[in-house]
Coordinates of C-alpha atoms in Angstrom, one line a residue:
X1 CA 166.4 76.3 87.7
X2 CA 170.0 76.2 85.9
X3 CA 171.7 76.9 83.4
X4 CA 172.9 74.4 81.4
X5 CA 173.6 73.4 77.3
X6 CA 173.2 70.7 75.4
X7 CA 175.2 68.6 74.0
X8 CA 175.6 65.5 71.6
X9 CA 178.9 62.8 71.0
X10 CA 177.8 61.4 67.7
X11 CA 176.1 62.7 64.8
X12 CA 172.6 61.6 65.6
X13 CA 172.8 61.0 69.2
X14 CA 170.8 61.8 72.9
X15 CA 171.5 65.3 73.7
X16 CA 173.0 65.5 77.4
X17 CA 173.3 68.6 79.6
X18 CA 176.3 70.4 80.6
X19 CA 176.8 73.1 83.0
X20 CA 178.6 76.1 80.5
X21 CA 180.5 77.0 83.6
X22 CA 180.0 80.6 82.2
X23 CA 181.1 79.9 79.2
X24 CA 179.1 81.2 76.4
X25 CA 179.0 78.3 73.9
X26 CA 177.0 78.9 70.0
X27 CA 174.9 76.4 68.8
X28 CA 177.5 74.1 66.4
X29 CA 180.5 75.4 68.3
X30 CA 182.7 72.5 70.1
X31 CA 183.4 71.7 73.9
X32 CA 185.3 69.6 75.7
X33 CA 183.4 68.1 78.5
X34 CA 184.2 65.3 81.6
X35 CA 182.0 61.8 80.9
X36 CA 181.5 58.8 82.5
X37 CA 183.8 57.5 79.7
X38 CA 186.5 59.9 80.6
X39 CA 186.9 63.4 78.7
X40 CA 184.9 63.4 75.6
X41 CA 184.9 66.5 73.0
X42 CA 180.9 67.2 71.6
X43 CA 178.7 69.2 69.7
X44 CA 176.9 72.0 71.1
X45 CA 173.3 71.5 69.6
X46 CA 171.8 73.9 72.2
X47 CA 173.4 77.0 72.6
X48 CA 173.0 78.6 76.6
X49 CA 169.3 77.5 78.3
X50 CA 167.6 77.6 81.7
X51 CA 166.0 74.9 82.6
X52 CA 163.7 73.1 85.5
X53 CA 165.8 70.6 87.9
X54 CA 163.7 68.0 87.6
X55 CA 165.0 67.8 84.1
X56 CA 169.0 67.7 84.8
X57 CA 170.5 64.2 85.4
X58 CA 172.5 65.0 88.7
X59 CA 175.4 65.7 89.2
X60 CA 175.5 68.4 86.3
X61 CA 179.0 68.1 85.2
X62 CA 180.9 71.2 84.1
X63 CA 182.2 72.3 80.5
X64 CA 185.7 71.8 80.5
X65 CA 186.9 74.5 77.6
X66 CA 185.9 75.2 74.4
X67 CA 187.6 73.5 72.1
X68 CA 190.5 74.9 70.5
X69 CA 192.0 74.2 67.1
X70 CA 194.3 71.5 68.3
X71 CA 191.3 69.6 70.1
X72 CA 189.9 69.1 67.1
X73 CA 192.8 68.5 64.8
X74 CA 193.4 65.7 67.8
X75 CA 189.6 64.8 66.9
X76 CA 190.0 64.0 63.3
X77 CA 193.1 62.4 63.8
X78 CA 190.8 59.7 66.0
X79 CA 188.5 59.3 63.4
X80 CA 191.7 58.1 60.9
X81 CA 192.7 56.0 63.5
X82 CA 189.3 54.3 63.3
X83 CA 189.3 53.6 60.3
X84 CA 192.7 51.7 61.0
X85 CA 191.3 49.7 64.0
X86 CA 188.6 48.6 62.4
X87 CA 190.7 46.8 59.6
X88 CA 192.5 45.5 62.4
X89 CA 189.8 43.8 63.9
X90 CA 188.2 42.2 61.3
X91 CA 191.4 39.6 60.4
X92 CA 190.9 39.1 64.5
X93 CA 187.6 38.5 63.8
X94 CA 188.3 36.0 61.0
X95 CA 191.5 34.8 62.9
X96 CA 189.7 33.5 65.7
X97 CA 186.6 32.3 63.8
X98 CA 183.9 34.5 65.8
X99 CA 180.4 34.5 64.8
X100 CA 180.2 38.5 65.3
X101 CA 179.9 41.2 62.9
X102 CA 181.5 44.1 63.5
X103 CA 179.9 47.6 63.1
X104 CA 182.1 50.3 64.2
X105 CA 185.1 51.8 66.0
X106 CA 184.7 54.8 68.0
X107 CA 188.2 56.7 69.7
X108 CA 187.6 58.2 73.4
X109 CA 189.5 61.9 72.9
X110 CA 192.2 61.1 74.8
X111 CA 192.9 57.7 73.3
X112 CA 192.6 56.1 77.1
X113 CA 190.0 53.9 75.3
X114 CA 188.9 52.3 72.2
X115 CA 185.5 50.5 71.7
X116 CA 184.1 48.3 69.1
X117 CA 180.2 47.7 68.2
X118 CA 179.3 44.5 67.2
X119 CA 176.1 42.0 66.1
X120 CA 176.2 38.9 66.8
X121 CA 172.9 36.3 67.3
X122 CA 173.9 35.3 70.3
X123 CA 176.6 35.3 73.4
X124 CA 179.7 35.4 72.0
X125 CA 183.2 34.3 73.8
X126 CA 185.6 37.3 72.8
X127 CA 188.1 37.3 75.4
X128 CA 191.0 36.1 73.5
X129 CA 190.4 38.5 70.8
X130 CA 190.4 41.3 73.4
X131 CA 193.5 40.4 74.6
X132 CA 194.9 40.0 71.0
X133 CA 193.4 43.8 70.1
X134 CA 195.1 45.3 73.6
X135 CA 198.5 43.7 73.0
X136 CA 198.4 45.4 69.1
X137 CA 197.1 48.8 70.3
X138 CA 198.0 49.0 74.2
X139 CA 195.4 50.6 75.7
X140 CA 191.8 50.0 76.9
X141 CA 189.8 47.7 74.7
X142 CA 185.9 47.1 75.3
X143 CA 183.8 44.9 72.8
X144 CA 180.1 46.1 72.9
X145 CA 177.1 44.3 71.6
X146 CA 174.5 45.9 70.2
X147 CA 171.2 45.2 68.4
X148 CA 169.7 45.5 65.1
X149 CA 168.0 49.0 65.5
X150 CA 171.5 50.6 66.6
X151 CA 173.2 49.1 63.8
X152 CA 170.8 50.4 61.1
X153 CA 171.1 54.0 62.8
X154 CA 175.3 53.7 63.1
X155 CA 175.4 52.6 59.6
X156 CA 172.3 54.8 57.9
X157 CA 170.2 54.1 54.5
X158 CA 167.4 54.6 52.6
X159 CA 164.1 53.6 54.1
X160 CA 160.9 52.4 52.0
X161 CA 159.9 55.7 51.5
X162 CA 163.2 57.0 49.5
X163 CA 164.5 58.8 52.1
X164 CA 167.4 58.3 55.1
X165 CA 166.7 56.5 57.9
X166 CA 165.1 58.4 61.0
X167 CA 167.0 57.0 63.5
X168 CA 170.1 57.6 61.4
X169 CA 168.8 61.7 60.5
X170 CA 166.6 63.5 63.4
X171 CA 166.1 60.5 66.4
X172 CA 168.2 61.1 69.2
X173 CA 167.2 57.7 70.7
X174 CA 164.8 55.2 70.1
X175 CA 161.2 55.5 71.1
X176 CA 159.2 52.6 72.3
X177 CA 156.4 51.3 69.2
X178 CA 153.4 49.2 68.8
X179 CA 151.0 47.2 66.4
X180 CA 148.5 49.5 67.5
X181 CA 149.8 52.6 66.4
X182 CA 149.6 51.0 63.0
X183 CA 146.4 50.4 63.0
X184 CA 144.9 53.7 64.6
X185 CA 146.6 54.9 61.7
X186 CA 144.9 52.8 59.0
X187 CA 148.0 51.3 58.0
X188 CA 148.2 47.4 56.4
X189 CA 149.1 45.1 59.6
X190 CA 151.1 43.3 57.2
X191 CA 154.6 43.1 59.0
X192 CA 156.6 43.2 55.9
X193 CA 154.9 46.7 55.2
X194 CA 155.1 48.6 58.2
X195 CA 158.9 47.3 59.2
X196 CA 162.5 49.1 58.8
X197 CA 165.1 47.7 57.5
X198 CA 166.5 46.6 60.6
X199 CA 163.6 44.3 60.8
X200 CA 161.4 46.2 63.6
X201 CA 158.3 48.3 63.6
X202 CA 159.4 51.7 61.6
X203 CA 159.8 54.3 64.2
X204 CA 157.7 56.8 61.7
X205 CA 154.9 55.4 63.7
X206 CA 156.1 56.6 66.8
X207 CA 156.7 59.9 66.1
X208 CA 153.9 60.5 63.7
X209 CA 151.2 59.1 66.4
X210 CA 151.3 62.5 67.8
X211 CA 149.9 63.8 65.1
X212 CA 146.9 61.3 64.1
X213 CA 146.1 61.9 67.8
X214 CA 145.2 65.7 67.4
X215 CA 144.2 65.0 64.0
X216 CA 141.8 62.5 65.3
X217 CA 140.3 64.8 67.9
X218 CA 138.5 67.2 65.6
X219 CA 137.9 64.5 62.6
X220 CA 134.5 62.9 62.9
X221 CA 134.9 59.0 63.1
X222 CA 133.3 56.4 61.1
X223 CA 129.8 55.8 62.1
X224 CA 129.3 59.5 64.0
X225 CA 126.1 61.8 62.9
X226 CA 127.2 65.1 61.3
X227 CA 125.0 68.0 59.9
X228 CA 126.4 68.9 56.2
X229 CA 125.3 71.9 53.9
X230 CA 123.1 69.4 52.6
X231 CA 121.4 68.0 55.2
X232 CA 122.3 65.7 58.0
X233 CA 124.0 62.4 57.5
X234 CA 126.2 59.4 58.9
X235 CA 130.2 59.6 58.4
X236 CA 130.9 56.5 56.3
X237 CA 135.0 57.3 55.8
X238 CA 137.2 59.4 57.4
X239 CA 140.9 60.7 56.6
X240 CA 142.4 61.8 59.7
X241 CA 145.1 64.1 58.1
X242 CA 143.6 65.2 55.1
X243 CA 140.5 65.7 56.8
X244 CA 138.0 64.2 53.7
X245 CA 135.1 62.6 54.6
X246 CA 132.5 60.8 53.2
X247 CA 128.8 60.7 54.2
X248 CA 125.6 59.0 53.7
X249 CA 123.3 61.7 53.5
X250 CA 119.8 60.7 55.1
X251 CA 116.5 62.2 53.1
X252 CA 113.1 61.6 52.1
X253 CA 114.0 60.7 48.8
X254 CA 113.1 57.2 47.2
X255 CA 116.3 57.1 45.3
X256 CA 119.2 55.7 47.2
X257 CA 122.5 58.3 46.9
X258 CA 125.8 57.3 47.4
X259 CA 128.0 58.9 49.8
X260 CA 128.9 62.6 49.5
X261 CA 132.7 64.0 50.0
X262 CA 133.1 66.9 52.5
X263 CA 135.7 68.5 54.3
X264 CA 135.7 67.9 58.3
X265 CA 135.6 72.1 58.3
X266 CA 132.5 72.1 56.0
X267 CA 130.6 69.8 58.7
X268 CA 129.6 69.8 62.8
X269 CA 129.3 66.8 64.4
X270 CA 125.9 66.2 66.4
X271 CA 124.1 63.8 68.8
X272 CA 122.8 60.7 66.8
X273 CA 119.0 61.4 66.2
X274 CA 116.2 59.0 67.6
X275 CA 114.9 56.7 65.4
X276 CA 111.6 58.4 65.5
X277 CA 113.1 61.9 64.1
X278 CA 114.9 60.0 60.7
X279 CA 113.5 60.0 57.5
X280 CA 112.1 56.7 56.3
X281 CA 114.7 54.6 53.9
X282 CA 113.8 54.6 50.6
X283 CA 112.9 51.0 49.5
X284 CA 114.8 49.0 48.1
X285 CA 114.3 48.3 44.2
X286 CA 112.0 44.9 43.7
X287 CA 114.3 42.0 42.4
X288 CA 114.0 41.6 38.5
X289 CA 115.7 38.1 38.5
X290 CA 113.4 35.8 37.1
X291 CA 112.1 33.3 39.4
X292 CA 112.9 29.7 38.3
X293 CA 110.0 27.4 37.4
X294 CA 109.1 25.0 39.4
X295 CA 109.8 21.7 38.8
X296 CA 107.2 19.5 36.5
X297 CA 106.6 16.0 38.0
X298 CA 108.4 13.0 36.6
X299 CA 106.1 11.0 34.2
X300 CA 105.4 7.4 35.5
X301 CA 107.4 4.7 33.6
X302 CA 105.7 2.5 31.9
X303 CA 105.5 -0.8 32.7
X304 CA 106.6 -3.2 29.9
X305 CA 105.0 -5.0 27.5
X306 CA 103.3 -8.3 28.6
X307 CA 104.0 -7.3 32.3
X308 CA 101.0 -7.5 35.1
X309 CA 100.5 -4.2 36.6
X310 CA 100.4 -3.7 40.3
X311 CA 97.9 -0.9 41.9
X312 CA 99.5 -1.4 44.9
X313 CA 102.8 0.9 45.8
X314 CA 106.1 -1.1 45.1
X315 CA 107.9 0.7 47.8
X316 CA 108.8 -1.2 51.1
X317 CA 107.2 -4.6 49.8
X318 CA 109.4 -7.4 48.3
X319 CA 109.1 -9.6 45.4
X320 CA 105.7 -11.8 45.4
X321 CA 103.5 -9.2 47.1
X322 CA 104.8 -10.2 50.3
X323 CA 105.8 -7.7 53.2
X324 CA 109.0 -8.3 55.3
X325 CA 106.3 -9.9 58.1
X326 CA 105.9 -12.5 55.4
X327 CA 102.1 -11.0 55.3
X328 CA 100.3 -11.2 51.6
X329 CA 99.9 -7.5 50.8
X330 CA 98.4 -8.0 47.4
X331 CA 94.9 -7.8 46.4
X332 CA 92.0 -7.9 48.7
X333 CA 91.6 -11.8 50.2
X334 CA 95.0 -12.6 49.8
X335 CA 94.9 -13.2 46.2
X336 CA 97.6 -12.4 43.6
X337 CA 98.0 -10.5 40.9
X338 CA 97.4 -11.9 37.4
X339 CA 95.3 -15.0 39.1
X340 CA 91.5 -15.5 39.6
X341 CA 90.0 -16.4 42.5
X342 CA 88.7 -20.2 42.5

């Protein structure tokens, strides 16, 4: 166990944890902390905590000081200074004729370092414009890349629901999702419906899967036996977060019913009955379509006027009464029709 607080660089960023050194530090209040990066000055977002080991990131690095009102006088001078840079590197940008687009500037406190965020859709050779950007500001220069979901949370916007991105408002770091979450949801699998801005699955699925899980736990599911006030049935829909169901009550009754609506606290799910226990079906209503006729025989055309007739079938024989054997399939003896016998 140890003490430690929490604390995050950007606005909406992963919360790391600091050792308060015995400082007592509120929740909002500022610090001024040793990084990887060099010395960094954050937000407190949780105020003095003990916490297990196997959750602290060693070495636990100490709190500096609390920042004073110069620290952060210092700090919103950095953030004018961004503003600056960024100009700056843009006509390097189109100077050089990189295929980049840059996203933002970010000031280390002490001003040892400057990086800049970029997208680009591939590798990008920016070497001359780093040295172009260290001889203007003379000091450290690093050119990061980063990808589409970082840039939609660094810049923020408005989502398909109205509201601010949730990377860009709440998400301290970006959560792993899935196709299936989507559909254990009940969502449309269409991908232009379920997708950000930034082109990838919304991460509203992610942290709203939680949710449909315990939700799902006590709903009944589609095609589950339950025992209603009105008698015992099969679950035919299911809302998992509103919790409305609809069921097809089973009874003795002739006349089909459609499904009822119930509420998954107004029902108890039970073992599916044997077939021998269920009510018979009610039959279903006789089919008042009329059936078609049947079809009346063709007449026989008449043969015409003056003609011989045949009696014997005209189909697979050729012309003259004659078979393809070359056999004389008229009349009896051989004899043809319309002639008499010597």
């Amino acid at each position: 166990m140890a003490e430690v607080i929490g604390v995050r660089f950007k606005n909406v960023g992963k919360v790391y944890y600091f050792d308060p050194d015995g400082n007592q530090v509120p929740k909002g209040g500022r610090v001024i902390v040793e990084t990887a990066r060099g010395i960094e000055c954050g937000e407190c977002t949780m105020k003095n905590r003990t916490v297990d080991d196997d959750k602290i990131v060693k070495p636990l690095k100490k709190v500096v000081r609390v920042a004073t009102p110069e620290d952060v006088a210092r700090v919103e001078k950095n953030r004018q200074k961004e503003k600056e840079a960024f100009e700056v590197c843009e006509k390097k940008i189109a100077k050089f004729g990189l295929d980049m687009k840059l996203i933002d500037v970010e000031y280390t406190f002490d001003g040892s370092k400057i990086l800049f965020y970029f997208t680009a859709d591939g590798r990008v050779d920016f070497r001359e414009l780093v040295k172009d950007l260290a001889s203007v500001f003379r000091t450290r220069i690093e050119l990061r890349q980063i990808g589409v979901r970082d840039e939609s949370k660094m810049l923020g916007g408005l989502g398909v629901c109205g509201k601010p991105f949730c990377c860009s408002t709440f998400l301290g770091e970006f959560q792993p999702v899935s196709i299936k979450m989507a559909k254990e949801q009940g969502l449309s699998l269409n991908p232009s419906k379920i997708s950000g801005t930034c082109g990838r699955l919304m991460c509203c699925l992610k942290f709203e899967q939680k949710g449909y899980e315990d939700f799902g736990k006590i709903t009944p599911k589609p095609g589950s036996w339950v025992r209603t006030p009105d008698g015992d049935g099969v679950v035919t829909e299911a809302n998992v977060i509103t919790g409305k169901l609809k069921v097809n009550i089973h009874s003795d009754s002739d006349v089909r019913q459609p499904p009822q609506p119930y509420h998954r606290d107004q029902v108890t799910q039970i073992p599916r009955p044997n077939r021998d226990d269920l009510p018979p079906r009610p039959a279903a209503a006789p089919d008042s379509r009329r059936e078609r006729p049947s079809a009346s025989p063709r007449p026989e055309r008449a043969p015409a006027p003056g003609a011989p007739r045949s009696e014997v079938p005209r189909s697979g024989h050729s012309r003259g009464g004659r078979n393809r054997r070359g056999k004389n399939t008229g009349r009896p003896g051989g004899q043809q029709p319309g002639k008499k016998p010597q």
